[in-house]
Coordinates of C-alpha atoms in Angstrom, one line a residue:
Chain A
X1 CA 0.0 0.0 0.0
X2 CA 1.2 3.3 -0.8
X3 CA 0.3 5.9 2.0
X4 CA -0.4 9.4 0.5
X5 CA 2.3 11.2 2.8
X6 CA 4.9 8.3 2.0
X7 CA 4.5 9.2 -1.7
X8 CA 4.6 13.0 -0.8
X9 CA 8.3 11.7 0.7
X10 CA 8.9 10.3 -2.4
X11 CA 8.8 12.9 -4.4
X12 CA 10.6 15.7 -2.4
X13 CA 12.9 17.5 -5.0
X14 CA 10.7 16.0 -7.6
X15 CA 8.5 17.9 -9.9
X16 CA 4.8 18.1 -9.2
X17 CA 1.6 19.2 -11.2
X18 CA -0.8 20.7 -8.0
X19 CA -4.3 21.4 -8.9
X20 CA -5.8 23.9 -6.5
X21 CA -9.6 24.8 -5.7
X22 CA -10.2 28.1 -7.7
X23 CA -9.1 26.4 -10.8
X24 CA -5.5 27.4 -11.0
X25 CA -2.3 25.1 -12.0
X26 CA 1.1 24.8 -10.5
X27 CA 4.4 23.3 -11.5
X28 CA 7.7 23.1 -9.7
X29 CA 9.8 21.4 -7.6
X30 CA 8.4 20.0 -4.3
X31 CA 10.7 20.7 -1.5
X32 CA 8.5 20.5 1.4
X33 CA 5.2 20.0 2.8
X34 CA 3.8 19.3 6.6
X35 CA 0.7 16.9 8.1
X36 CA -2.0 19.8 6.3
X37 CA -0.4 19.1 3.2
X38 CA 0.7 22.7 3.0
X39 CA 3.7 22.7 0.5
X40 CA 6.7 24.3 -0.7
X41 CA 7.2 24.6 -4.5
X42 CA 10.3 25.9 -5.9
X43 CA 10.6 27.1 -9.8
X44 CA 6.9 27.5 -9.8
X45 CA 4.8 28.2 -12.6
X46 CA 1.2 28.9 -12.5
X47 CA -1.4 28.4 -15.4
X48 CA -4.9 29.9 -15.0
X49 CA -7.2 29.8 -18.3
X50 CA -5.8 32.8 -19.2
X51 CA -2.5 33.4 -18.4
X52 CA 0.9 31.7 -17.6
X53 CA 3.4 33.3 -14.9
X54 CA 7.0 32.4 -13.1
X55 CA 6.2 32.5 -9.3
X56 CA 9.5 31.5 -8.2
X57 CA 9.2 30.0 -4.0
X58 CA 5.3 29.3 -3.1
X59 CA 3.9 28.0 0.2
X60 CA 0.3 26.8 -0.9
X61 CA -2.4 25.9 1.2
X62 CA -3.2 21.9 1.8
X63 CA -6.6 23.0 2.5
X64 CA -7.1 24.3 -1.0
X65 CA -5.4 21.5 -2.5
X66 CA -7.3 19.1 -4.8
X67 CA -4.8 17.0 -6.7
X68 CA -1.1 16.4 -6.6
X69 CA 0.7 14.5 -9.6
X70 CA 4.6 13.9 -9.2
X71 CA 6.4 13.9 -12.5
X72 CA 8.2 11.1 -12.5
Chain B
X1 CA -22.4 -4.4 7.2
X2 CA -20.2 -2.9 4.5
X3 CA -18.2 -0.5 6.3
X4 CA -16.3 2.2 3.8
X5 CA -13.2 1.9 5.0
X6 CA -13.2 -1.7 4.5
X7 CA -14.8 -1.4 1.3
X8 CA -11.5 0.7 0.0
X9 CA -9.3 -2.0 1.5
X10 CA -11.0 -4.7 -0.3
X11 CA -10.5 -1.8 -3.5
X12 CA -7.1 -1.7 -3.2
X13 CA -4.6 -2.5 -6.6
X14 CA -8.5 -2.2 -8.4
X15 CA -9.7 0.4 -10.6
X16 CA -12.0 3.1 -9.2
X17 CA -14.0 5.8 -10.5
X18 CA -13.5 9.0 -8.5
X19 CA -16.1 12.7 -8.7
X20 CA -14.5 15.3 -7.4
X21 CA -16.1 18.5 -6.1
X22 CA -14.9 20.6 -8.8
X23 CA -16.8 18.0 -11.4
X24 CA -13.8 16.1 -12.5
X25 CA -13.7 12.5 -12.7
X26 CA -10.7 10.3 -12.2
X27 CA -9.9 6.8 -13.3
X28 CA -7.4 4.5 -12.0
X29 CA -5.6 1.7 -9.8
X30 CA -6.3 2.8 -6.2
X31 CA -2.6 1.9 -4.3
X32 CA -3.5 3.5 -1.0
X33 CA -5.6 5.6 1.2
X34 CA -5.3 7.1 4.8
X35 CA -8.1 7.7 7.4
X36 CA -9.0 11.1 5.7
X37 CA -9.8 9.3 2.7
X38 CA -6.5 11.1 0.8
X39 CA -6.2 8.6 -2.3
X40 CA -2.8 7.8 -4.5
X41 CA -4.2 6.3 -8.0
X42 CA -1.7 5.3 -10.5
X43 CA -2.6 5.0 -14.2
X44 CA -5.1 7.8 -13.7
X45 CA -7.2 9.3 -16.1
X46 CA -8.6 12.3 -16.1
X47 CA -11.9 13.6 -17.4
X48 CA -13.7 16.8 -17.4
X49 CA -16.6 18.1 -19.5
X50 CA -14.0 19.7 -22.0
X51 CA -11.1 17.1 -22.0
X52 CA -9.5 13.6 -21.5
X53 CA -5.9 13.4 -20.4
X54 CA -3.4 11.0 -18.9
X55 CA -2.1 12.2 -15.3
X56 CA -0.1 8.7 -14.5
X57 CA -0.1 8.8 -10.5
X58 CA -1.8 10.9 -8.5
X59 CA -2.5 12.5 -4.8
X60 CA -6.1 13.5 -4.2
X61 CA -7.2 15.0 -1.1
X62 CA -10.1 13.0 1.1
X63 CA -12.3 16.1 1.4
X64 CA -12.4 17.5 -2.3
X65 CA -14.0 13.4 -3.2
X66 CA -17.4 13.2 -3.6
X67 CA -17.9 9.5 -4.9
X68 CA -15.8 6.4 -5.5
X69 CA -16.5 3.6 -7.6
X70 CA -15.3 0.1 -7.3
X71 CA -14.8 -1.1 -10.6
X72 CA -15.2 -4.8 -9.7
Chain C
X1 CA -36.9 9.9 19.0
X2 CA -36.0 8.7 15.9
X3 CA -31.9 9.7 15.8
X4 CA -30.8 9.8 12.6
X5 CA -28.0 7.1 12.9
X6 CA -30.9 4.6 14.2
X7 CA -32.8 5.3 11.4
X8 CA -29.7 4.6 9.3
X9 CA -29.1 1.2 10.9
X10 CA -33.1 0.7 10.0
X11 CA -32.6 1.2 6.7
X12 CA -29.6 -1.5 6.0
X13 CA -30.3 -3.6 3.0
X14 CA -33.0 -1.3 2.1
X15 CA -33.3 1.0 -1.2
X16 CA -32.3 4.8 -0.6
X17 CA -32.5 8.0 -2.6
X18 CA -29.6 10.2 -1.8
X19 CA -29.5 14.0 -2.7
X20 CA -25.8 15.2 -2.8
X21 CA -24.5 18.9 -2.7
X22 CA -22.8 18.9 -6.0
X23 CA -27.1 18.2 -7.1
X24 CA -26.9 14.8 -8.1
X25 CA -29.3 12.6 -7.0
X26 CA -28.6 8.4 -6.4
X27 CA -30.8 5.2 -5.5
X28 CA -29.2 2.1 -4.5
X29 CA -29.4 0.1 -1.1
X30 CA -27.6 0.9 1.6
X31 CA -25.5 -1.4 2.7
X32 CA -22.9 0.2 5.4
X33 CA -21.9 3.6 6.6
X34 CA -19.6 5.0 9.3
X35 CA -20.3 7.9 11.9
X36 CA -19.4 10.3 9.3
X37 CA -22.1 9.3 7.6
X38 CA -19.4 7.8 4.5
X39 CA -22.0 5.7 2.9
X40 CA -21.7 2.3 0.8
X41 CA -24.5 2.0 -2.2
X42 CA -24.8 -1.2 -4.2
X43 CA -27.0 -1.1 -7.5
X44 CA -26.4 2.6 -7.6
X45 CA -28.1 4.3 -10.3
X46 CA -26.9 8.0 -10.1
X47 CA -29.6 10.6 -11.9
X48 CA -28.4 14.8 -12.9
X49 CA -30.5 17.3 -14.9
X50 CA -28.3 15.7 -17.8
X51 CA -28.3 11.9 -17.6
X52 CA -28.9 8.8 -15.8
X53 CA -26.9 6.0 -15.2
X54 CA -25.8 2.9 -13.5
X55 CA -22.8 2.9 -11.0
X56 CA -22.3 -0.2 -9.4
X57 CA -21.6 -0.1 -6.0
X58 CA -20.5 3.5 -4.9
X59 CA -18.8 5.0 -1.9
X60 CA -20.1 8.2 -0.7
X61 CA -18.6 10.9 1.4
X62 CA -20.8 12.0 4.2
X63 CA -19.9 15.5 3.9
X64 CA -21.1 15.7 0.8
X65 CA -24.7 14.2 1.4
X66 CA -27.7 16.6 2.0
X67 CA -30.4 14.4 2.6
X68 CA -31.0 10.6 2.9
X69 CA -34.6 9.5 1.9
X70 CA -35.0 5.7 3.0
X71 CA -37.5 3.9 0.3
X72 CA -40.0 1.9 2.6
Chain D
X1 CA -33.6 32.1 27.6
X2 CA -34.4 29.7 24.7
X3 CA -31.4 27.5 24.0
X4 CA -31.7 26.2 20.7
X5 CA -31.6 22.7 21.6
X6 CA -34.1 23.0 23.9
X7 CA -36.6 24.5 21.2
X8 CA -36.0 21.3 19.0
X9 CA -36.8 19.1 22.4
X10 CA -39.9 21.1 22.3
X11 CA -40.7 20.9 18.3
X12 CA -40.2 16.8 18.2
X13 CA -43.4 15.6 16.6
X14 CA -44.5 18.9 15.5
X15 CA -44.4 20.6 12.0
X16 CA -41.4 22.0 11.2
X17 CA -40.2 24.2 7.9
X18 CA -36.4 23.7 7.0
X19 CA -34.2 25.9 4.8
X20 CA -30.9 24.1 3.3
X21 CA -28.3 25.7 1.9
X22 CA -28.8 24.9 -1.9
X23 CA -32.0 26.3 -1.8
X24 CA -34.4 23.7 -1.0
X25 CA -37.4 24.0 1.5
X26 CA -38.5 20.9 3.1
X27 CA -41.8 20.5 5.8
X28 CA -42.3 17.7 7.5
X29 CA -43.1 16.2 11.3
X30 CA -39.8 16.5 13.2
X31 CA -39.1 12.9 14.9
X32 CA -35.5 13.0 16.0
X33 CA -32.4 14.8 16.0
X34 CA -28.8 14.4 17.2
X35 CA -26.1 16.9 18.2
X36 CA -24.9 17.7 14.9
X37 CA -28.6 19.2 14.4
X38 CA -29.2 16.1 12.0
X39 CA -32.7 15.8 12.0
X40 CA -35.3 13.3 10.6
X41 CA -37.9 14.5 9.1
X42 CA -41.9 12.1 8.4
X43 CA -44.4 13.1 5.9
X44 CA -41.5 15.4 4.2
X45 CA -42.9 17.6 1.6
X46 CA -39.4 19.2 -0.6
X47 CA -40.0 22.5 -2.5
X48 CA -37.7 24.1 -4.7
X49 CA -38.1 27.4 -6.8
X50 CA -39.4 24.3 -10.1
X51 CA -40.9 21.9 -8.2
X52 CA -42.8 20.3 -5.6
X53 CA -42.8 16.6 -4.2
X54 CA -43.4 13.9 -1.3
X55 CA -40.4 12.6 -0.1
X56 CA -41.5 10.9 3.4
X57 CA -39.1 9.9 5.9
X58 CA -36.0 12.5 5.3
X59 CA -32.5 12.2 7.4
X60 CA -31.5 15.9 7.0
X61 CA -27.5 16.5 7.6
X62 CA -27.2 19.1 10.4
X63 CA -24.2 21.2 8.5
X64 CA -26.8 22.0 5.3
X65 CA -29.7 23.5 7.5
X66 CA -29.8 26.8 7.4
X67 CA -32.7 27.6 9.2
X68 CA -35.9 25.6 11.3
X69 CA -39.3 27.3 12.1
X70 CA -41.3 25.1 14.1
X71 CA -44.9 25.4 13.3
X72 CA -46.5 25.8 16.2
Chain E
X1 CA -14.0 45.6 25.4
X2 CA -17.1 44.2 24.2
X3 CA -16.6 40.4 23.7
X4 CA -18.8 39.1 21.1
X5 CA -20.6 36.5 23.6
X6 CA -21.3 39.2 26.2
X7 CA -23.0 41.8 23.6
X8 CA -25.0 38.5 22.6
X9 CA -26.3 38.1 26.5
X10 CA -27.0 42.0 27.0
X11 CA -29.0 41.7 23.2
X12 CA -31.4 39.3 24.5
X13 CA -35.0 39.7 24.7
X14 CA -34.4 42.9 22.0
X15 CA -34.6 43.1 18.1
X16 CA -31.8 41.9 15.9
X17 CA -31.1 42.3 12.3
X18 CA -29.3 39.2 11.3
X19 CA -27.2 38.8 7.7
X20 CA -27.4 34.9 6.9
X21 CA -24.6 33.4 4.1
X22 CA -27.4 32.9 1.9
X23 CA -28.2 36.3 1.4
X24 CA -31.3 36.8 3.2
X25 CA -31.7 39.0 5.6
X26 CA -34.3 38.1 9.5
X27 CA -35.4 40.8 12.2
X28 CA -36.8 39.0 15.0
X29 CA -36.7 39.4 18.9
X30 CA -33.0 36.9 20.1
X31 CA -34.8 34.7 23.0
X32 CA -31.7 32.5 23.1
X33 CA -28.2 31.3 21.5
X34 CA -25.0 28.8 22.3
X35 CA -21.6 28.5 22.2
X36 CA -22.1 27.8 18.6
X37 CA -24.3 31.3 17.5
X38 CA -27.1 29.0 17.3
X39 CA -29.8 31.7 17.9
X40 CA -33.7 31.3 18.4
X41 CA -35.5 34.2 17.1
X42 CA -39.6 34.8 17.6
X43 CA -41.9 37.2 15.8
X44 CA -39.1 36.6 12.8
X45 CA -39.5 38.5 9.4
X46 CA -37.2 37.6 6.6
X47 CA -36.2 39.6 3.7
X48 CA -34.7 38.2 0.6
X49 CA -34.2 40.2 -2.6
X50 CA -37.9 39.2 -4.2
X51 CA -39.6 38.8 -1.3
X52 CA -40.4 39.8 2.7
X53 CA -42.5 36.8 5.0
X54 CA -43.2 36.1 8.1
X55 CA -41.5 33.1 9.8
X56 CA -42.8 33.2 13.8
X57 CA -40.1 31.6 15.7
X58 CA -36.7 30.6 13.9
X59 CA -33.6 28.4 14.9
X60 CA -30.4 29.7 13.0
X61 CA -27.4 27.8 12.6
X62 CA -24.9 29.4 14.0
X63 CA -22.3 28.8 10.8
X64 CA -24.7 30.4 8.5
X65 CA -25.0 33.9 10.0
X66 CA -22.6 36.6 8.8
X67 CA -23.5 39.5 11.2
X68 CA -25.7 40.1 13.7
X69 CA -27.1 43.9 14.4
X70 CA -28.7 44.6 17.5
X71 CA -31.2 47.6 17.2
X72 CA -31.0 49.1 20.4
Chain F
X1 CA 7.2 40.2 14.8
X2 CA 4.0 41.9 14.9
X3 CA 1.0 38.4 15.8
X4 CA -2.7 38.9 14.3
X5 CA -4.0 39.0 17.8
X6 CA -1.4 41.7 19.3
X7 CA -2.4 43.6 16.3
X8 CA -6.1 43.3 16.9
X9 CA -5.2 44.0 20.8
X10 CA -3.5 47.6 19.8
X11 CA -6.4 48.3 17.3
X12 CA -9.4 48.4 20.1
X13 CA -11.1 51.5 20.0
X14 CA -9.8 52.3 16.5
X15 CA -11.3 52.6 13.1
X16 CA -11.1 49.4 11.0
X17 CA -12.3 48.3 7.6
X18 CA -13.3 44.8 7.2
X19 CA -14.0 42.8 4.1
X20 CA -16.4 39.6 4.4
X21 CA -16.2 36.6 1.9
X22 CA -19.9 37.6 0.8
X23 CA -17.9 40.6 -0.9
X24 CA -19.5 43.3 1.9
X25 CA -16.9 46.1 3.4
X26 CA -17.7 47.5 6.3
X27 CA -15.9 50.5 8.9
X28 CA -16.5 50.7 12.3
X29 CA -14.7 51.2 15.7
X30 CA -13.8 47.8 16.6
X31 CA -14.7 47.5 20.3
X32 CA -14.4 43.6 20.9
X33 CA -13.5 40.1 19.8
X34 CA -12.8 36.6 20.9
X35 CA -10.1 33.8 20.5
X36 CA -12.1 32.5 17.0
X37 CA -11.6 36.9 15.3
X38 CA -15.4 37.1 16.2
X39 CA -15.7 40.8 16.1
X40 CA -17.7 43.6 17.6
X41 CA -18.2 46.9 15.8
X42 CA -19.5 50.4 16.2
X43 CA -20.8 52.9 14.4
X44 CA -20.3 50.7 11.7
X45 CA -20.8 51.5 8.2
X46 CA -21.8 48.6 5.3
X47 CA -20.7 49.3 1.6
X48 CA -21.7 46.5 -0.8
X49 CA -21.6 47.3 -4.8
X50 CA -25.2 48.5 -4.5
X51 CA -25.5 50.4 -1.6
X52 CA -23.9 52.3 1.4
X53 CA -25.7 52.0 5.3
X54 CA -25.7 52.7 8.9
X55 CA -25.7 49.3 10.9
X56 CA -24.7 51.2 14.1
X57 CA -23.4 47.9 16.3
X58 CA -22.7 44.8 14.9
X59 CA -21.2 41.4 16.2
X60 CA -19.5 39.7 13.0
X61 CA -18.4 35.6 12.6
X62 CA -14.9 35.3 12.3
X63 CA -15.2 33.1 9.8
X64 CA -16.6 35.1 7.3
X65 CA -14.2 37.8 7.7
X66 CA -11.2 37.8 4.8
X67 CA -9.0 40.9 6.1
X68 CA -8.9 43.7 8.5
X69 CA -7.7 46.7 8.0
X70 CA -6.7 49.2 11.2
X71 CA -7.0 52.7 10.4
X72 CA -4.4 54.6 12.1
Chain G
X1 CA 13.2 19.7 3.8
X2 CA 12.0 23.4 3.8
X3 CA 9.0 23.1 6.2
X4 CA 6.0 26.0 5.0
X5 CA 6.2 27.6 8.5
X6 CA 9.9 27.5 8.6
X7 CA 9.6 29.2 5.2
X8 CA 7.7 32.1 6.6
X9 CA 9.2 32.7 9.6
X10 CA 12.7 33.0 7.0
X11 CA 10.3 35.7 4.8
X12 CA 9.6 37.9 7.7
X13 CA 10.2 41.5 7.0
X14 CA 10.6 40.8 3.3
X15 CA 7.9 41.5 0.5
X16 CA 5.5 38.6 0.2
X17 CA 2.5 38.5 -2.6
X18 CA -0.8 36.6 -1.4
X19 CA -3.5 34.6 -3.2
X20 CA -7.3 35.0 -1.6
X21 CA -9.9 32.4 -2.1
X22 CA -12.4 35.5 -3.2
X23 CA -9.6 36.1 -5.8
X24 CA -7.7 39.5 -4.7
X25 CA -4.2 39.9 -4.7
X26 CA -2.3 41.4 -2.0
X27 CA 1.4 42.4 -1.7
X28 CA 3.0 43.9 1.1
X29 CA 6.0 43.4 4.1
X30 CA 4.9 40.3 6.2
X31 CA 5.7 41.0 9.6
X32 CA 3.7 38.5 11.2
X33 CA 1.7 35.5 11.4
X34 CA 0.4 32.7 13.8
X35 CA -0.2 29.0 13.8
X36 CA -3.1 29.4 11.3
X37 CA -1.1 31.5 8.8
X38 CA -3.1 34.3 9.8
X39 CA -0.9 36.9 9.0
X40 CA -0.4 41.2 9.4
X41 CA 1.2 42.6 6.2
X42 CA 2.0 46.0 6.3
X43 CA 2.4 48.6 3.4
X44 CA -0.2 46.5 1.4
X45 CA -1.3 46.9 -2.1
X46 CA -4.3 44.9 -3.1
X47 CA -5.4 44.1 -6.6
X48 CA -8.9 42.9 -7.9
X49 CA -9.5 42.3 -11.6
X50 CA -11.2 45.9 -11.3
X51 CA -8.5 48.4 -9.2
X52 CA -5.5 48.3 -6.8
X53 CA -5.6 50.4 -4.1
X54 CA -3.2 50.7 -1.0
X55 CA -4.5 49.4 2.2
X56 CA -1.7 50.3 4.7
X57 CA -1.4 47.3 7.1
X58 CA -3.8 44.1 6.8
X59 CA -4.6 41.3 9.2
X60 CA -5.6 38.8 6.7
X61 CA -7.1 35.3 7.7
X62 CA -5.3 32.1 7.3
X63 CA -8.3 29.9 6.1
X64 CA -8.3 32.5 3.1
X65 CA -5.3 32.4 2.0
X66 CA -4.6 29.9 -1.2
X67 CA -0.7 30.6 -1.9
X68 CA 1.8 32.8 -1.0
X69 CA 5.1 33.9 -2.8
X70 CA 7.8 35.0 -0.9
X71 CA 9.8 38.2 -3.0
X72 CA 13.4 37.3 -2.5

């Protein structure tokens, strides 16, 4: 069985695709997260419908966190 | 009694059908859960009212899940 | 006095109709559910403005579920 | 002082009228309720802005309920 | 300072104006509330956009109200 | 470091503008509030798109408020 | 591992911009926050899809919050 916060291990320093509530995208590279599933992306880059921006460091909100895909 | 935590351990390494609150629905091998029914699929497929895409595996929080489907 | 999780014991084995928050609507019997009111259907049909169809057996969240209608 | 708990002690087996939060207006005999302010609901009568319908015994979740007027 | 609780006990027994999530809007005398803003109202008049009704004695949920204003 | 509730401490008795999730502002002298950023207000004013209005005293759920602003 | 509350205690006193739920923008010095990433910004400049305006210092609620980008 793979436990969701064992895989979250697994895939620090890794890229990630995060999909958050309000409809928004986010790459970059997952460097840390805690038991909320709050996370630390690094290189991020956001994608909304209409745009695409470099957000550099993000601390994102578990709580508005819908789906997390590593890219491995 | 069919309790639904049991029922997801009797899922486990089958494919489910997941609705999620923002009306996406995900397809894939269920490999593990924890108590707040966070899921990892692998395999997963994606599909929205627009498009169809391959996401390979995935995180999905417990509380964005509205429905799962054993696909037995 | 009828508490709701006696009346959910009642209704084991018996035919439901389900309204959920997202506005879908399902019928299938109940046949488990936990004190979150997490809810396992079998013969689920699920029914939107849009369609109707058949879903098997079907795991519900509780905190999604607006209102439980047994069929007796 | 009223406490509200104490005014649903008062209303069981009376009339009530129910406001959830997606709208829908439900009246029916008030037979139980829990902590949560789950309630069960006999002879349930749903109305929403297109229709109107019998539903009879209704297990309302507590977190949906926006409002209850007993009708006394 | 005015805690929130204590302008709640001195309010009771006088009018209240009362902004609900939902958008409507209830005057009514406050007989009684807990820990939770759970309130009873009586003599209760609500106010949406199309129209203004009477509703008698109310029980709010306590998670749907948005503001309460006493009119003292 | 400057803590939310420190912050909220020194701005008793001052002007603030609050904005609620239902997309209300309002300006008042904040006179109270409790552990969970319930708030009291007075002399508050309420500015939605539509319209501008005395509310004079007003007790508002922390968890509808999105920001505070002190007005010094 | 870069923990997200380690990160923000290493942003305090630098220039942070914030993501709301209700979809403003906020960017400003972070001088404080608590265990529910409530936080006080201070010279703030918030930005709707409408106008940008200056706010001065904010208290804005944790639960609210969807990311935030640290301007280093």
């Amino acid at each position: 069985m793979v436990m969701p916060q064992n895989l979250l291990e697994k895939t620090l320093n890794k890229q990630v695709a995060i999909k958050l509530k309000d409809g928004r995208s986010m790459e970059g590279k997952l460097v840390g997260y805690d038991e909320y599933m709050n996370m630390v992306l690094e290189g991020t880059e956001e994608e909304t419908k209409e745009e695409k921006r470099r957000l550099g460091t993000v601390i994102l909100r578990g709580n508005n966190v819908v789906s997390i895909s590593p890219k491995m």
